[in-house]
Amino acid sequence: MQFDASALVKGNALYPDLLGVVTFHQLPDGVLINAQFSGLPTVTENGPVHFMGFHIHENGNCSQNSNHDFSNTGSHYNPDNQKHPFHRGDMPPLLNCNGFAWQSFLTNSFTIPEIIGRSVVVHALPDDFMTQPSGNSGAKIGCGIIN
């Protein structure tokens, strides 16, 4: 299947082995997203990592600051100004299996033209789906620009 957009996700300076590819396929009923990752952290200071926040952020800027995070990505993609977890950029969390993750899902939250030039972000912690504004999902440890 040919994809309509993709993002090559790379880890920050603290997680240089993190690598992922996310593809976006426009279908009649929504966008099919396929994501695969390797090099995910399996243990952090909070213990074993099983679920990790996974979102589309408003800005396509994956530059790192002095804290080695991707703060220039801005907030979750949220053009309708909804509360979390109803942002259009909120996606299902990654299930980390010994440093690897793969998932595929369909969403009608956005179209391909809406997300071109934005970023895909992997967070260090699971999204709790309650805390405002972004689910308390921790540091932004991986980032890729959607092209």
XYZ file of N, CA and C in Angstrom:
441
model
N 0.841 -1.177 0.000
C 0.000 0.000 0.000
C 0.889 1.243 0.000
N 0.616 2.153 -0.894
C 1.372 3.403 -0.948
C 0.845 4.352 0.121
N 1.740 5.096 0.769
C 1.313 6.023 1.802
C 1.228 7.437 1.241
N 0.435 8.268 1.892
C 0.223 9.643 1.466
C 1.098 10.621 2.235
N 1.547 10.246 3.399
C 2.443 11.063 4.215
C 3.186 10.127 5.150
N 4.325 10.601 5.651
C 5.092 9.777 6.586
C 5.934 10.672 7.481
N 6.410 10.077 8.562
C 7.323 10.763 9.482
C 8.383 9.765 9.920
N 9.625 10.177 9.828
C 10.735 9.399 10.367
C 11.006 9.963 11.758
N 10.747 9.161 12.778
C 10.859 9.616 14.166
C 12.212 9.191 14.721
N 12.923 10.158 15.283
C 14.226 9.877 15.895
C 14.191 10.305 17.356
N 14.961 9.608 18.169
C 15.049 9.919 19.583
C 15.889 11.155 19.840
N 15.714 11.705 21.024
C 16.535 12.855 21.419
C 17.920 12.373 21.848
N 18.744 13.291 22.339
C 20.120 12.958 22.721
C 20.179 11.928 23.842
N 19.130 11.847 24.662
C 19.104 10.872 25.753
C 18.653 9.488 25.290
N 17.992 9.427 24.127
C 17.482 8.166 23.575
C 17.893 8.046 22.100
N 19.188 8.005 21.828
C 19.658 8.026 20.438
C 19.300 6.778 19.628
N 18.951 5.681 20.295
C 18.601 4.453 19.578
C 17.132 4.392 19.172
N 16.329 5.346 19.652
C 14.908 5.356 19.307
C 14.761 5.722 17.838
N 14.060 4.884 17.104
C 13.834 5.103 15.686
C 12.458 4.566 15.328
N 11.727 5.334 14.543
C 10.400 4.892 14.143
C 9.994 5.448 12.799
N 9.043 4.760 12.188
C 8.449 5.213 10.938
C 6.937 5.187 11.134
N 6.307 6.316 10.828
C 4.851 6.420 10.909
C 4.350 6.796 9.526
N 3.425 6.003 8.979
C 2.855 6.310 7.669
C 1.373 6.610 7.814
N 0.903 7.462 6.930
C -0.481 7.929 6.938
C -1.082 7.668 5.561
N -2.215 6.969 5.526
C -2.890 6.605 4.283
C -4.300 7.183 4.325
N -4.633 8.060 3.384
C -5.989 8.610 3.336
C -6.914 7.578 2.710
N -7.936 7.194 3.441
C -8.957 6.265 2.967
C -10.292 6.995 2.943
N -11.311 6.449 2.300
C -12.602 7.147 2.248
C -13.204 7.456 3.626
N -12.971 6.577 4.606
C -13.586 6.764 5.919
C -12.656 7.355 6.966
N -11.423 7.700 6.594
C -10.501 8.259 7.565
C -9.064 8.052 7.138
N -8.157 8.238 8.076
C -6.733 8.080 7.822
C -6.251 6.826 8.547
N -5.637 5.923 7.779
C -5.041 4.720 8.349
C -3.604 5.057 8.739
N -3.273 4.817 9.999
C -1.936 5.113 10.509
C -1.250 3.808 10.873
N -0.046 3.639 10.343
C 0.801 2.504 10.692
C 2.049 3.063 11.351
N 2.408 2.518 12.502
C 3.571 3.010 13.240
C 4.402 1.832 13.712
N 5.717 1.938 13.525
C 6.624 0.915 14.045
C 7.842 1.601 14.636
N 8.265 1.099 15.790
C 9.359 1.709 16.539
C 10.306 0.651 17.066
N 11.569 1.044 17.195
C 12.574 0.247 17.884
C 13.381 1.201 18.758
N 14.114 0.643 19.698
C 14.952 1.450 20.567
C 14.206 2.241 21.619
N 12.968 1.858 21.899
C 12.208 2.540 22.951
C 12.800 2.177 24.317
N 12.788 3.117 25.263
C 13.315 2.787 26.591
C 12.417 1.761 27.273
N 13.028 0.774 27.904
C 12.234 -0.253 28.583
C 12.113 -0.003 30.076
N 13.017 0.813 30.613
C 12.977 1.153 32.034
C 13.350 2.626 32.174
N 12.623 3.340 33.021
C 12.973 4.723 33.345
C 13.066 4.837 34.861
N 13.281 6.040 35.348
C 13.357 6.240 36.801
C 12.043 5.891 37.488
N 10.956 5.820 36.722
C 9.653 5.459 37.281
C 9.372 3.963 37.209
N 10.300 3.190 36.657
C 10.105 1.748 36.558
C 9.945 1.300 35.122
N 9.451 0.067 34.905
C 9.297 -0.465 33.548
C 8.331 0.389 32.726
N 8.624 0.491 31.444
C 7.776 1.259 30.526
C 6.977 0.280 29.673
N 5.667 0.368 29.745
C 4.809 -0.489 28.938
C 4.029 0.329 27.909
N 3.438 1.445 28.335
C 2.688 2.309 27.440
C 3.382 3.658 27.357
N 3.324 4.256 26.164
C 3.984 5.537 25.944
C 3.042 6.452 25.172
N 2.977 7.732 25.596
C 2.161 8.705 24.888
C 2.618 8.865 23.448
N 1.649 9.070 22.557
C 1.900 9.139 21.119
C 0.909 10.134 20.546
N 1.418 11.257 20.020
C 0.531 12.329 19.585
C 1.045 13.019 18.340
N 0.147 13.727 17.675
C 0.537 14.695 16.655
C 0.570 16.043 17.350
N 1.671 16.763 17.188
C 1.825 18.091 17.783
C 1.712 19.161 16.712
N 1.388 20.373 17.148
C 1.024 21.447 16.226
C 2.170 21.940 15.346
N 3.396 21.889 15.815
C 4.521 22.444 15.062
C 5.441 21.355 14.531
N 5.920 21.550 13.327
C 6.866 20.616 12.714
C 8.296 21.052 12.949
N 8.680 21.168 14.215
C 10.031 21.593 14.565
C 10.592 20.602 15.580
N 11.485 19.739 15.133
C 12.056 18.704 16.001
C 13.429 19.087 16.546
N 13.737 20.370 16.595
C 15.009 20.776 17.180
C 14.964 20.555 18.696
N 16.120 20.245 19.277
C 16.213 19.975 20.710
C 16.778 21.185 21.435
N 16.249 21.420 22.634
C 16.778 22.504 23.467
C 17.812 21.936 24.437
N 18.253 22.743 25.385
C 19.289 22.299 26.331
C 18.833 21.163 27.239
N 17.524 20.964 27.361
C 16.996 19.843 28.154
C 16.845 18.581 27.313
N 17.283 18.630 26.071
C 17.211 17.501 25.143
C 15.779 17.069 24.865
N 14.841 18.015 24.954
C 13.479 17.648 24.583
C 13.083 18.393 23.314
N 11.916 18.114 22.858
C 11.425 18.687 21.614
C 10.326 19.716 21.913
N 10.633 20.691 22.750
C 9.624 21.665 23.173
C 9.123 22.530 22.023
N 9.881 22.626 20.934
C 9.442 23.442 19.801
C 8.313 22.805 18.999
N 7.925 21.583 19.367
C 6.785 20.960 18.692
C 5.466 21.564 19.151
N 5.496 22.314 20.251
C 4.268 22.930 20.754
C 3.361 21.906 21.411
N 2.096 22.223 21.418
C 1.074 21.391 22.063
C 0.512 20.368 21.079
N -0.376 19.533 21.593
C -1.074 18.589 20.723
C -1.827 19.360 19.644
N -1.926 18.756 18.465
C -2.718 19.355 17.391
C -4.166 19.427 17.882
N -4.691 20.645 17.980
C -5.992 20.856 18.618
C -6.678 22.097 18.025
N -7.001 22.067 16.732
C -7.577 23.261 16.104
C -8.961 23.639 16.621
N -9.649 22.712 17.273
C -10.996 22.983 17.785
C -10.998 23.401 19.249
N -9.797 23.527 19.844
C -9.662 23.953 21.242
C -10.458 23.061 22.205
N -10.301 21.749 22.042
C -10.976 20.773 22.894
C -10.091 20.411 24.080
N -10.706 19.861 25.124
C -9.930 19.339 26.252
C -9.355 17.986 25.873
N -8.221 17.662 26.514
C -7.599 16.349 26.328
C -8.488 15.292 26.972
N -8.766 14.182 26.374
C -8.161 13.530 25.226
C -8.952 13.702 23.924
N -9.573 14.842 23.723
C -10.373 15.060 22.526
C -9.673 15.959 21.510
N -8.346 16.126 21.654
C -7.579 16.848 20.641
C -7.557 16.000 19.376
N -7.528 16.635 18.246
C -7.444 15.867 16.995
C -6.121 15.122 16.890
N -5.087 15.600 17.570
C -3.779 14.944 17.527
C -3.586 13.848 18.557
N -4.579 13.572 19.389
C -4.468 12.486 20.370
C -4.614 11.139 19.664
N -3.652 10.275 19.883
C -3.669 8.952 19.250
C -3.517 7.883 20.332
N -3.826 6.634 20.004
C -3.652 5.562 20.994
C -2.196 5.469 21.440
N -1.967 5.138 22.707
C -0.587 5.019 23.189
C 0.131 3.848 22.525
N 1.444 3.964 22.488
C 2.256 2.849 22.004
C 2.373 1.809 23.101
N 2.297 0.554 22.742
C 2.534 -0.544 23.677
C 3.972 -1.002 23.460
N 4.822 -0.682 24.415
C 6.250 -0.965 24.344
C 6.490 -2.427 24.739
N 7.043 -3.183 23.825
C 7.333 -4.597 24.061
C 8.833 -4.809 23.889
N 9.558 -4.760 25.001
C 11.019 -4.941 24.982
C 11.717 -3.965 24.038
N 11.224 -2.719 24.006
C 11.845 -1.688 23.181
C 11.262 -1.541 21.794
N 10.304 -2.397 21.441
C 9.676 -2.348 20.127
C 8.185 -2.038 20.275
N 7.624 -1.404 19.251
C 6.176 -1.167 19.224
C 5.728 -1.158 17.770
N 4.527 -1.663 17.535
C 3.909 -1.622 16.221
C 2.423 -1.465 16.446
N 1.821 -0.587 15.668
C 0.373 -0.468 15.737
C -0.177 0.077 14.430
N -1.450 -0.216 14.214
C -2.164 0.268 13.050
C -3.573 0.620 13.518
N -4.055 1.794 13.123
C -5.414 2.189 13.511
C -5.965 3.171 12.496
N -7.271 3.339 12.520
C -7.998 4.238 11.625
C -8.575 5.371 12.448
N -8.443 6.603 11.965
C -9.022 7.749 12.660
C -9.669 8.691 11.656
N -10.732 9.352 12.089
C -11.346 10.395 11.269
C -11.156 11.762 11.933
N -10.153 11.874 12.784
C -9.889 13.120 13.510
C -9.241 14.189 12.634
N -8.642 13.790 11.520
C -7.974 14.745 10.643
C -7.834 14.126 9.263
N -7.459 14.971 8.302
C -7.133 14.509 6.957
C -5.634 14.719 6.744
N -5.100 14.112 5.727
C -3.667 14.235 5.441
C -3.248 15.708 5.266
N -3.957 16.519 4.460
C -3.507 17.909 4.294
C -3.426 18.697 5.607
N -4.256 18.351 6.588
C -4.240 19.055 7.881
C -2.973 18.799 8.692
N -2.334 17.659 8.480
C -1.202 17.303 9.342
C 0.164 17.433 8.668
N 0.199 17.678 7.365
C 1.485 17.854 6.683
C 2.225 19.024 7.334
N 3.494 18.814 7.657
C 4.310 19.848 8.283
C 4.215 19.883 9.798
N 3.350 19.075 10.385
C 3.269 18.974 11.852
C 4.218 17.867 12.306
N 4.221 17.548 13.582
C 5.155 16.536 14.077
C 4.434 15.400 14.789
N 5.066 14.236 14.752
C 4.662 13.078 15.538
C 5.626 13.018 16.714
N 5.080 12.858 17.930
C 5.910 12.858 19.137
C 5.647 11.600 19.959
N 6.731 10.991 20.438
C 6.664 9.888 21.394
C 7.057 10.456 22.750
N 6.263 10.143 23.765
C 6.516 10.616 25.129
C 7.066 9.486 25.992
N 7.755 9.847 27.058
C 8.402 8.873 27.942
C 7.424 8.102 28.827
N 6.246 8.657 29.063
C 5.297 8.057 30.002
C 3.966 7.779 29.310
N 3.120 6.975 29.933
C 1.796 6.752 29.355
C 0.922 7.996 29.480
N 0.034 8.151 28.561
C -0.966 9.211 28.598
C -2.066 8.756 29.565
N -2.419 9.606 30.544
C -3.456 9.203 31.505
C -4.866 9.562 31.042
N -5.001 10.214 29.901
C -6.275 10.582 29.284
C -7.136 11.501 30.140
N -6.568 12.095 31.188
C -7.338 12.987 32.054
C -6.648 14.322 32.289
N -5.366 14.291 32.645
C -4.659 15.507 33.033
C -4.621 16.503 31.880
N -4.926 17.766 32.193
C -4.894 18.823 31.189
C -3.559 19.538 31.254
N -2.994 19.967 30.163
C -3.607 19.916 28.835
C -3.183 18.726 27.990
N -2.255 17.867 28.498
C -1.707 16.862 27.582
C -1.578 15.456 28.144
N -2.286 15.126 29.194
C -2.304 13.745 29.661
C -1.145 13.319 30.523
N -0.321 14.285 30.998
C 0.779 13.958 31.910
C 1.660 12.846 31.350
N 1.939 12.931 30.051
C 2.662 11.844 29.389
C 4.179 12.018 29.366
N 4.678 12.969 30.124
C 6.122 13.066 30.316
C 6.876 13.717 29.180
N 8.190 13.567 29.247
C 9.099 14.213 28.300
C 8.840 13.736 26.870
N 9.104 14.635 25.950
C 9.044 14.325 24.528
C 10.396 13.723 24.141
N 10.424 12.397 23.924
C 11.710 11.724 23.702
C 11.967 11.344 22.246
N 10.943 11.401 21.409
C 11.095 11.101 19.987
C 10.258 12.051 19.170
N 10.758 12.412 17.981
C 10.051 13.391 17.159
C 10.341 13.142 15.686
N 9.321 13.360 14.858
C 9.482 13.307 13.413
C 8.504 14.244 12.742
N 8.922 14.876 11.668
C 8.071 15.811 10.941
C 7.285 15.056 9.864
N 6.013 15.348 9.778
C 5.131 14.681 8.823
C 5.293 15.344 7.453
N 5.718 14.557 6.483
C 5.909 15.036 5.102
C 5.031 14.259 4.141
